[in-house]
mmCIF file of C-alpha atoms and ligand atoms in Angstrom:
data_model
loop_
_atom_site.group_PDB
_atom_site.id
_atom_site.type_symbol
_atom_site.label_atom_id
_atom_site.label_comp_id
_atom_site.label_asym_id
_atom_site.label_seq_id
_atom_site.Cartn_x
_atom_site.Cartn_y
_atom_site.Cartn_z
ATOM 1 C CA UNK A 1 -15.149 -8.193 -10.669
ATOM 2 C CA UNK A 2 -13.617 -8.163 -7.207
ATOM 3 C CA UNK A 3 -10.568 -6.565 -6.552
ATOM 4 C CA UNK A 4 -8.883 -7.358 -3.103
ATOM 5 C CA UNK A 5 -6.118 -5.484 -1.455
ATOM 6 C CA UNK A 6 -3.374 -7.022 0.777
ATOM 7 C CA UNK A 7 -0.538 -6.096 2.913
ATOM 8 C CA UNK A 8 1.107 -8.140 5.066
ATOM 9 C CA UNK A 9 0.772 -11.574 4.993
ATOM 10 C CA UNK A 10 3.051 -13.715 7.676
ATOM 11 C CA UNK A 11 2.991 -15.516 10.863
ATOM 12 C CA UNK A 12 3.103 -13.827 14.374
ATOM 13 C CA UNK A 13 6.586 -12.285 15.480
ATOM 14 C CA UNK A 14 7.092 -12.375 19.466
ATOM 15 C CA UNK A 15 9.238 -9.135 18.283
ATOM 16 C CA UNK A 16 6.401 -7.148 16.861
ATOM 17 C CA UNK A 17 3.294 -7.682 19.432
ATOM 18 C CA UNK A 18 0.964 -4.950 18.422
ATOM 19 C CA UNK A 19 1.676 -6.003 14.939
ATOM 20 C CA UNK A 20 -1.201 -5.798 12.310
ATOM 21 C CA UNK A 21 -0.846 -8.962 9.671
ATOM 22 C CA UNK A 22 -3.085 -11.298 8.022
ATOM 23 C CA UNK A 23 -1.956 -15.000 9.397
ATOM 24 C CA UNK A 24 -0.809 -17.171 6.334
ATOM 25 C CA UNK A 25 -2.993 -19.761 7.389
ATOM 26 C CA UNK A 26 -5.871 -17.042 7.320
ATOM 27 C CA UNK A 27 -4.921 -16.287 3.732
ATOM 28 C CA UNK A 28 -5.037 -19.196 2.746
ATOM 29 C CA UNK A 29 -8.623 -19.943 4.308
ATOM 30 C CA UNK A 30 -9.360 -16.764 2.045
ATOM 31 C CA UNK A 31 -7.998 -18.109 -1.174
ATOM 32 C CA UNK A 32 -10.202 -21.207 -0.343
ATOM 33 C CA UNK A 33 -13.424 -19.317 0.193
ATOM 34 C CA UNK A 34 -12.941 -16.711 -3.164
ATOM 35 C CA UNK A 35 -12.505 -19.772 -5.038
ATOM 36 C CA UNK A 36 -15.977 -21.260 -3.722
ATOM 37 C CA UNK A 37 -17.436 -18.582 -3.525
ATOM 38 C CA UNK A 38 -16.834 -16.372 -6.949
ATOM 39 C CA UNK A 39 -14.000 -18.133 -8.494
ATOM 40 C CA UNK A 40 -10.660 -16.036 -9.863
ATOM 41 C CA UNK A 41 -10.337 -14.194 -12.684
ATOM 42 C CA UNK A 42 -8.134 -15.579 -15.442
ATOM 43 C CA UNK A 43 -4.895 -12.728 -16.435
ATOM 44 C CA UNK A 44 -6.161 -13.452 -20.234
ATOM 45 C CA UNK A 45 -9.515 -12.206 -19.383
ATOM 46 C CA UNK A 46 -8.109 -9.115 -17.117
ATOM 47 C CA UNK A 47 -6.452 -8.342 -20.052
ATOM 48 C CA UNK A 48 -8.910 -8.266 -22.223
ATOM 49 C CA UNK A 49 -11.079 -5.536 -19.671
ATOM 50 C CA UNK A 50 -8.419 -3.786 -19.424
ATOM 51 C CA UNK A 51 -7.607 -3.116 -22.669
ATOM 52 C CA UNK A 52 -10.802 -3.071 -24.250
ATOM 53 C CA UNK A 53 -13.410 -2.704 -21.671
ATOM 54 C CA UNK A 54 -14.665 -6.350 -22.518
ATOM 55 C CA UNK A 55 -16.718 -7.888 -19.197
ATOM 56 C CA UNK A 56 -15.667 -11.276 -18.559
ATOM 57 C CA UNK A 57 -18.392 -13.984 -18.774
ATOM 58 C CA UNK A 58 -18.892 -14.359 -14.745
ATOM 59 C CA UNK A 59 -18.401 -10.641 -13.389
ATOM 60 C CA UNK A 60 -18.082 -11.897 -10.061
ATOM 61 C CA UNK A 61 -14.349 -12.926 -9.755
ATOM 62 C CA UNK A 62 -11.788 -12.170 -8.038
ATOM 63 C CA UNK A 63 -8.404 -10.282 -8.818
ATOM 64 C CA UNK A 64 -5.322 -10.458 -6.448
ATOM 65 C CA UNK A 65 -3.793 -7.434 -5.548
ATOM 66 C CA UNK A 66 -0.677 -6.842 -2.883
ATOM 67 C CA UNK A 67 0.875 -3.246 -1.812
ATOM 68 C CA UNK A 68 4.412 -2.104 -0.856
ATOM 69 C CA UNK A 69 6.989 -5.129 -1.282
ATOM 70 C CA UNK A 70 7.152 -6.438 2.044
ATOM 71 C CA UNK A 71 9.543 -10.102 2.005
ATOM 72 C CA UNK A 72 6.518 -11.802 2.782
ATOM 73 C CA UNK A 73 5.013 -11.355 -0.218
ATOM 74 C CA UNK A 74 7.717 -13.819 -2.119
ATOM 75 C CA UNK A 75 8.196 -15.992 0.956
ATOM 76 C CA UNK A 76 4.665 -16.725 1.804
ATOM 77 C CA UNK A 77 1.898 -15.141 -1.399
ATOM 78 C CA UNK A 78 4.103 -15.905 -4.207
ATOM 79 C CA UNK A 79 4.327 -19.425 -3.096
ATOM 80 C CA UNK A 80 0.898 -19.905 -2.418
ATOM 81 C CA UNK A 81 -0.417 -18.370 -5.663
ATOM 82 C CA UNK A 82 2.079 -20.532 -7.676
ATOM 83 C CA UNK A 83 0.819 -23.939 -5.703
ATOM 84 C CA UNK A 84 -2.681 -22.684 -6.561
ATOM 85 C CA UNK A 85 -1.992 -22.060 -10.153
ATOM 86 C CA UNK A 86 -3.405 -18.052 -9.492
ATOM 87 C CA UNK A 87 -1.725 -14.332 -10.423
ATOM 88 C CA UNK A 88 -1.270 -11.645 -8.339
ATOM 89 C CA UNK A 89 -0.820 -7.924 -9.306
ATOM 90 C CA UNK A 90 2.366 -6.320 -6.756
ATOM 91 C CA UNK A 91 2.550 -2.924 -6.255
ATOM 92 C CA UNK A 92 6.457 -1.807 -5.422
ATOM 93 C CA UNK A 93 7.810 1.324 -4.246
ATOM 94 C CA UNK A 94 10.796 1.570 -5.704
ATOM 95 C CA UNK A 95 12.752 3.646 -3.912
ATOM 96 C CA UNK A 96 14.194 1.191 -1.193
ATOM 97 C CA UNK A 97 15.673 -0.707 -4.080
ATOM 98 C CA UNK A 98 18.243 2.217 -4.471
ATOM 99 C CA UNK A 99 18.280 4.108 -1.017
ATOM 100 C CA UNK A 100 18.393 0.811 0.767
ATOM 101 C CA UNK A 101 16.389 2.729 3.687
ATOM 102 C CA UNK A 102 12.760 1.202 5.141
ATOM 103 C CA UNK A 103 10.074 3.854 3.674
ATOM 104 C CA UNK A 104 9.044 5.950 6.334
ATOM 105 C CA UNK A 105 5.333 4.410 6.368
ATOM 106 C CA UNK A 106 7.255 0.929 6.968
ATOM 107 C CA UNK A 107 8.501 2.293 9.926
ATOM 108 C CA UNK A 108 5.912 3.464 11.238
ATOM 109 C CA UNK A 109 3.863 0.461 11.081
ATOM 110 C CA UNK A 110 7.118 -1.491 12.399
ATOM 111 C CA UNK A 111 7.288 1.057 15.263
ATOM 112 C CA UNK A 112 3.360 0.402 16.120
ATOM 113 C CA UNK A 113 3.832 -3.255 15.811
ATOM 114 C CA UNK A 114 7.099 -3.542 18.708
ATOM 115 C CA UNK A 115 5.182 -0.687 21.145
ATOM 116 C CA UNK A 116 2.708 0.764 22.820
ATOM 117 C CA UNK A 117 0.738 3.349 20.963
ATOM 118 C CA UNK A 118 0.359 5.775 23.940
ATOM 119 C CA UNK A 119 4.223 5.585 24.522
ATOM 120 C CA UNK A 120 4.908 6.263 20.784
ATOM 121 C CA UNK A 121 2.931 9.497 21.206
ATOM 122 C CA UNK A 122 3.684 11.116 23.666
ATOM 123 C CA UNK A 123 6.971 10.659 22.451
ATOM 124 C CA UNK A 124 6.073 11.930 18.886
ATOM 125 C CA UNK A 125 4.545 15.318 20.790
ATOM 126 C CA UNK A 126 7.672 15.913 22.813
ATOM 127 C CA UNK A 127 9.553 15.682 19.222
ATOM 128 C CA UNK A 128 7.144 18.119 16.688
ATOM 129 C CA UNK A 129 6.704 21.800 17.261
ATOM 130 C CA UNK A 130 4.083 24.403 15.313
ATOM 131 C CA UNK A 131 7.064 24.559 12.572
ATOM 132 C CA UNK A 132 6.733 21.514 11.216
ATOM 133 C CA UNK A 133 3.026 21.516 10.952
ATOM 134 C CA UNK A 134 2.530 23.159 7.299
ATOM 135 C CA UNK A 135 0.148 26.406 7.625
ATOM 136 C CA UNK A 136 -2.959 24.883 5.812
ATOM 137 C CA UNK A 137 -2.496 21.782 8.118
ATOM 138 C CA UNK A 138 -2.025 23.681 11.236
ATOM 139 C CA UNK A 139 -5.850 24.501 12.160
ATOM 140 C CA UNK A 140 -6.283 20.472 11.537
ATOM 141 C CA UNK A 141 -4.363 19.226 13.812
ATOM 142 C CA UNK A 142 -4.996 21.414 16.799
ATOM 143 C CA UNK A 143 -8.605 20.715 16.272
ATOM 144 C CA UNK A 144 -8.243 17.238 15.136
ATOM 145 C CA UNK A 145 -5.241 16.020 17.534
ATOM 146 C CA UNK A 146 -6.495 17.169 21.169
ATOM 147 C CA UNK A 147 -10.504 16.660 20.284
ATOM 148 C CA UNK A 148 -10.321 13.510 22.418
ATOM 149 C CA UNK A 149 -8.216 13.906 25.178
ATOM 150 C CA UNK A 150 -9.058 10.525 26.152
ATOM 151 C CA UNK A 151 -8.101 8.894 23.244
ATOM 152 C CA UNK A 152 -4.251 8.694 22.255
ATOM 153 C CA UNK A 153 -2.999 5.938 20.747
ATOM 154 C CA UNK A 154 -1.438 4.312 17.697
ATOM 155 C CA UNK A 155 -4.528 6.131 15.001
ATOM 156 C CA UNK A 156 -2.879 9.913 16.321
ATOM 157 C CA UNK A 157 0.601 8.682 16.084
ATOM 158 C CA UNK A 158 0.468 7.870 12.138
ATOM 159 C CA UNK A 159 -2.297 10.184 11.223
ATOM 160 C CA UNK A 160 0.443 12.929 12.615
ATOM 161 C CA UNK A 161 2.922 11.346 10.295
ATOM 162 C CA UNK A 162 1.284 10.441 7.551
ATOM 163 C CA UNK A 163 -0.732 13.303 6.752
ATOM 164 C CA UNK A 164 0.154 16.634 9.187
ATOM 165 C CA UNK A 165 4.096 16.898 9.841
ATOM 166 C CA UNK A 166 5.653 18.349 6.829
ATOM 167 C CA UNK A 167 7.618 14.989 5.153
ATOM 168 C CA UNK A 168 11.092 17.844 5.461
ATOM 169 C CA UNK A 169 11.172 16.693 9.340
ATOM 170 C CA UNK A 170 9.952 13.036 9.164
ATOM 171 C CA UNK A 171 12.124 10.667 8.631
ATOM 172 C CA UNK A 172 14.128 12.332 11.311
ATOM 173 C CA UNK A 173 12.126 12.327 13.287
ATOM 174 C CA UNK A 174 10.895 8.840 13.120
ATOM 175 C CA UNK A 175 14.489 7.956 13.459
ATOM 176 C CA UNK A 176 14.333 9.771 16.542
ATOM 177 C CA UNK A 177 11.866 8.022 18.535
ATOM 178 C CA UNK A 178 13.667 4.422 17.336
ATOM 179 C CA UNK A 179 16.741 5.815 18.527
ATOM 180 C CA UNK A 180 15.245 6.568 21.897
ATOM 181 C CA UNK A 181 13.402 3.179 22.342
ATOM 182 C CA UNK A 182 16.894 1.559 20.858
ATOM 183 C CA UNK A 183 14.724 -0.292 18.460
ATOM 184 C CA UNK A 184 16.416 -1.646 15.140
ATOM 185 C CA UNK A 185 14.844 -1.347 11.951
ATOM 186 C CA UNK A 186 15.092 -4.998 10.062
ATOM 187 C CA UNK A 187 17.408 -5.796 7.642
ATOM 188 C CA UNK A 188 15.306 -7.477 4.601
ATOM 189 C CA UNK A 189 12.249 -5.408 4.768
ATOM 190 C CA UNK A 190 11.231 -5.937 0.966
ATOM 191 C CA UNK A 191 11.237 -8.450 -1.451
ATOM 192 C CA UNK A 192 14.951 -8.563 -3.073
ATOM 193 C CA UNK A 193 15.415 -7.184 -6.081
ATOM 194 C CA UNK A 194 15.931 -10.344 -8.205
ATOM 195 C CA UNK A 195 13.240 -12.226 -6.818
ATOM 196 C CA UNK A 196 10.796 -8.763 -8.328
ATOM 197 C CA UNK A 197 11.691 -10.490 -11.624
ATOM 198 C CA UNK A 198 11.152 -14.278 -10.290
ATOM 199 C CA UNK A 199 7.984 -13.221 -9.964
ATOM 200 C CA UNK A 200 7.501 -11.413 -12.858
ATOM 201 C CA UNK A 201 9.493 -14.417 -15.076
ATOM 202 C CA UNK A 202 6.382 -16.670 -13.058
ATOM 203 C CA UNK A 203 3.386 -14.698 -14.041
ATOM 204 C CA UNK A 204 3.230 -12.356 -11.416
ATOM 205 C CA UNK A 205 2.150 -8.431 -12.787
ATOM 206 C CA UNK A 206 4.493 -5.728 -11.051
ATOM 207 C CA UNK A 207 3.311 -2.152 -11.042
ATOM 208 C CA UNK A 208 4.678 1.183 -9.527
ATOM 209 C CA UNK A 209 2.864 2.295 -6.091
ATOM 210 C CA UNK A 210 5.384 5.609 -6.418
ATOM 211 C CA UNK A 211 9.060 6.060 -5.517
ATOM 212 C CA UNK A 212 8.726 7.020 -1.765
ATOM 213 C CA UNK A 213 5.153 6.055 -1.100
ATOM 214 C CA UNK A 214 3.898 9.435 -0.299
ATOM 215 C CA UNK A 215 0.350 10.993 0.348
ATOM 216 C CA UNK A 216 0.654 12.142 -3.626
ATOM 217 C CA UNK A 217 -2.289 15.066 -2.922
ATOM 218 C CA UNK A 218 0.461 16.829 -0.696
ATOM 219 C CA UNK A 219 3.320 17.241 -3.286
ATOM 220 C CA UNK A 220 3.103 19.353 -6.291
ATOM 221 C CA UNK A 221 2.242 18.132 -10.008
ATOM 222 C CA UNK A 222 6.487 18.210 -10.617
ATOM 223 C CA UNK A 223 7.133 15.953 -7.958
ATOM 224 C CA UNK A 224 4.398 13.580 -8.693
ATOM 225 C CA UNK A 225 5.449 13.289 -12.126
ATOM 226 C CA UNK A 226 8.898 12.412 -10.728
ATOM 227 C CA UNK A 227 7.677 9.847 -8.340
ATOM 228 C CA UNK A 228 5.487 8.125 -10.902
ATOM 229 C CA UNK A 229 7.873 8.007 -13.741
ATOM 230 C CA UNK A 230 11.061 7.612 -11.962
ATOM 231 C CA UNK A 231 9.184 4.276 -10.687
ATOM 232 C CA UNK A 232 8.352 2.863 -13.561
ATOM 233 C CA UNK A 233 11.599 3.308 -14.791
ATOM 234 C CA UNK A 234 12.720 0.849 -12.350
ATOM 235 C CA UNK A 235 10.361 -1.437 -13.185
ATOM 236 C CA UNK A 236 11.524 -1.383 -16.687
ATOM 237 C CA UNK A 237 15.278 -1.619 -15.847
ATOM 238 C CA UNK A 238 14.381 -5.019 -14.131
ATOM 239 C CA UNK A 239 12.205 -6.035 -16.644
ATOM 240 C CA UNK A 240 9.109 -5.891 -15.175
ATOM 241 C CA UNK A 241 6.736 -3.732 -17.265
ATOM 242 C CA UNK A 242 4.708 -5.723 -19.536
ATOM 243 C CA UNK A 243 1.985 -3.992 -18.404
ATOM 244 C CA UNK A 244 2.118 -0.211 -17.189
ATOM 245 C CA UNK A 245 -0.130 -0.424 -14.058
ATOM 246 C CA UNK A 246 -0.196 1.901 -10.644
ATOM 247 C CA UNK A 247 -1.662 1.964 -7.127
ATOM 248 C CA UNK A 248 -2.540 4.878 -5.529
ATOM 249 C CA UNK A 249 -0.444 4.785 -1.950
ATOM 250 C CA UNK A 250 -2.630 4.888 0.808
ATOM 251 C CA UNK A 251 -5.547 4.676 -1.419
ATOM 252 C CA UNK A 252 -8.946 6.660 -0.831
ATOM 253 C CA UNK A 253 -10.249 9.984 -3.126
ATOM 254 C CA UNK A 254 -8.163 11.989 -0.889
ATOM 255 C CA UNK A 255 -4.881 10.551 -1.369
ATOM 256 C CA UNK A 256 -4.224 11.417 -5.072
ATOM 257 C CA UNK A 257 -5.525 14.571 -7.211
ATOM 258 C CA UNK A 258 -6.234 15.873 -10.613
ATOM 259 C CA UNK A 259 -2.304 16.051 -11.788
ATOM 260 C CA UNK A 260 -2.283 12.400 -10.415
ATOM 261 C CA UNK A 261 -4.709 11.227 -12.961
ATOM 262 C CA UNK A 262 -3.305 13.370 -15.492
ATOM 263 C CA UNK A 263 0.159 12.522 -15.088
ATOM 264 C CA UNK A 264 -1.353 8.588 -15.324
ATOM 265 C CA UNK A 265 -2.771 9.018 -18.550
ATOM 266 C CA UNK A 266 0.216 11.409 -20.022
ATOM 267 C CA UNK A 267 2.398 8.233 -19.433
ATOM 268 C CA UNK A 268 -0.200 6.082 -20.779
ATOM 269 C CA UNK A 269 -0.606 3.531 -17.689
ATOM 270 C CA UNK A 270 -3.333 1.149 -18.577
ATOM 271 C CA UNK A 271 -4.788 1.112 -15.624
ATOM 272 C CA UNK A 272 -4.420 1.924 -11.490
ATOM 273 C CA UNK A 273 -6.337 0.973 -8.557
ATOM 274 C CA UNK A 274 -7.453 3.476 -5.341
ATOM 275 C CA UNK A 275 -9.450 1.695 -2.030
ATOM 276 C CA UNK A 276 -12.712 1.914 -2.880
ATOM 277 C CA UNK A 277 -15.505 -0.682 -1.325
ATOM 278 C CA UNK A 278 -17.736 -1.745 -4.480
ATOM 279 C CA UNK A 279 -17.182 -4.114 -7.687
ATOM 280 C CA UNK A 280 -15.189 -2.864 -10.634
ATOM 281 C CA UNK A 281 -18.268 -2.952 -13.621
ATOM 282 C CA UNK A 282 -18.298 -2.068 -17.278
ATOM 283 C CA UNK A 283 -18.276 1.892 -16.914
ATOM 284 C CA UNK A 284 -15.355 1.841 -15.342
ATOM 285 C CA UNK A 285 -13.403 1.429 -18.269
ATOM 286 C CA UNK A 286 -14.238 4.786 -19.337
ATOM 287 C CA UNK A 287 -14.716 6.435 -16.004
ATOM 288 C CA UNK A 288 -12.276 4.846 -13.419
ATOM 289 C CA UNK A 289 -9.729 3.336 -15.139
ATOM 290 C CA UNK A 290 -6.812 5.273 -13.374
ATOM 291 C CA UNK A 291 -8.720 4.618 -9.774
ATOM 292 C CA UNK A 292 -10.589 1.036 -9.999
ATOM 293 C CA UNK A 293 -12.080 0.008 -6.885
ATOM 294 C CA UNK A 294 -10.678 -2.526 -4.641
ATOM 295 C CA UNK A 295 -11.617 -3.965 -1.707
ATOM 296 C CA UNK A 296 -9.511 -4.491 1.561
ATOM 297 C CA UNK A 297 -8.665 -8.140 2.509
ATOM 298 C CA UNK A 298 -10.695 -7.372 5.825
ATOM 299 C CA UNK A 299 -14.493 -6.659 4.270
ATOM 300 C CA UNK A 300 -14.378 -10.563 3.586
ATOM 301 C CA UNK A 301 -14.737 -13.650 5.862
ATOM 302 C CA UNK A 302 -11.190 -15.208 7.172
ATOM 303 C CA UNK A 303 -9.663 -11.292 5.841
ATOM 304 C CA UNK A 304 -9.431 -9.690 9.478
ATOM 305 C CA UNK A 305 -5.870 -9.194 11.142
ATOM 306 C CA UNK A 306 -4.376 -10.990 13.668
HETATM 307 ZN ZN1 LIG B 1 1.072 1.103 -0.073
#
C-alpha cells in the first residue's frame, strides 16, 4: 500500500509569489493517474490492516493522507474526494482552534511564500543572538548556518526556526519580521471548526498531528504527552475520533523519539504515519505501526509544486 502525503492544495495567489502549493488542477491529474495506475484503497479494507494486520487483496493502492488544516483542504480536497467517491485521512493541529493564532510553521511558510528568502534572512540574523540558540544546538548552527556563505535563502531561514532558535523566542520573533515587512497574517488560515465534523459526518478520518505542531524530539516526554493527548481531546469534543490516528509533524526519524512512540501506544492510537519513501507491507503491523511510511505528493508524476 501507498501512502501519499499532502499539504497545500490551491490555485496561485498574486499575494504569495514564492509560494509552494500543489495546483488543484495538478491534484486532480494525480487522483487520475493513482486511480490508473494502482487504484485506491477502500476505508473497509484500511480498516481491516489496521486493526488486524490483514493485507488487502491488491497491495498496491493508494491511501490519501493531508497535514495541518489549511482552508484548502475543505474548499478544494474535500470536494474533490467526495465527487470521486474516495476518503482522505486529515491530520489537524488543534491548537489554532482555541488560540485562534496561525501556528508558527504556517507563518513561516506564509512569510516565504509573500518574500524573498535572502531578505527574510538577513532579517532573521539581525533579530537572534547566541541566547536563543539552546547550548546543544549552538555548535550546529555556527557550523551549519555560515558553511555556505554563498548560499542564503529561504532553506536557512526555516531550518533556523524550525529546528535551532529555542521555540521561548519564536513566535516573537516571527512576529517581528511581519511587523517590519507590514505583512498581515490571513484571517481563515484553517479549515473552520464545523466543517472538521462535515468532513468527518462525510467519511473523512480526522487524526491529531499535535497541539502546536512542534519538532516533538525537542520537548520533553511531559510535554509531548500534553500535546498528543490534549489533541485528541479536541478531536473527541467535536466528534471526530472514530478512529485514534496521529502524524508525526514534520515527519522523518528525527522528528519524534522513544517517549513519542511510547506515549502513542500508552493512549492506544491505532496507528500514525512519519515521511518515509517506501510501501507500507505486512510487517509493519507489528513493527511500524506508530510510524507507517508515506510518501510525499512530489515522488509521483503531476505531484511537484507550482
Ligand atoms: Zn504538519
Amino acid at each position: 500500500m501507498k501512502a501519499i502525503m499532502y499539504h497545500y492544495v490551491r490555485e496561485h495567489n498574486t499575494k504569495y509569489p514564492n509560494f509552494r502549493y500543489l495546483d488543484i488542477g495538478n491534484f486532480r491529474k494525480q487522483l487520475d493517474f493513482f486511480k490508473e495506475e494502482f487504484g485506491f484503497l477502500s476505508k473497509q479494507d484500511w480498516d481491516k490492516f489496521t486493526n488486524s494486520g490483514i493485507m488487502p487483496e491488491n497491495p498496491s493502492q493508494i491511501i490519501l493522507t493531508f497535514d495541518d488544516a489549511m482552508s484548502c483542504h475543505f474548499d478544494y480536497v474535500f470536494p474533490e474526494l467526495i465527487n470521486r467517491n474516495l476518503w482522505g485521512i486529515f491530520y489537524i493541529p488543534t491548537g489554532p482552534y482555541q488560540s485562534g493564532q496561525i501556528l508558527d510553521v504556517h507563518k513561516i511558510h506564509l512569510l516565504c511564500g509573500a518574500f524573498d528568502g535572502k531578505e527574510l534572512h538577513d532579517l532573521l540574523l539581525q533579530r537572534i543572538n547566541k541566547e536563543m540558540i539552546p547550548d546543544t544546538r549552538r555548535k550546529e548552527f555556527h557550523s551549519e548556518t555560515y558553511k555556505d556563505k554563498e548560499y542564503i535563502g529561504v532553506a536557512e531561514f526555516k531550518r533556523i526556526l524550525n529546528y535551532f532558535i529555542s521555540y521561548k523566542y519564536r513566535q516573537n520573533v516571527i512576529d517581528n519580521i511581519a511587523k517590519t515587512l507590514s505583512f498581515e497574517f490571513p484571517k481563515n488560515f484553517y479549515v473552520k471548526k464545523e466543517n472538521l465534523k462535515v468532513m468527518a459526518d462525510k467519511g473523512m478520518v480526522l487524526g491529531s498531528h499535535t497541539v502546536d505542531h512542534p519538532l516533538m524530539s525537542k520537548l520533553s516526554k511531559t510535554e509531548q504527552a500534553e500535546q498528543i493527548k490534549s489533541s485528541f481531546q479536541f478531536l473527541d469534543n467535536i466528534g471526530c475520533t472514530d478512529i485514534k490516528t496521529y502524524c508525526h509533524p514534520y515527519g522523518g526519524f528525527h522528528s519524534f523519539d522513544k517517549h513519542t512512540i511510547d506515549i502513542l501506544h500508552l493512549e492506544e492510537v491505532a496507528y500514525s504515519f512519519n515521511v518515509d519513501s517506501r510501501d507500507i507491507n505486512e510487517n509493519d503491523f507489528e513493527q511500524s505501526k506508530q510510524y507507517l511510511p508515506r510518501y510525499d505528493c512530489n515522488e509521483f508524476d503531476f505531484g511537484k509544486a507550482s
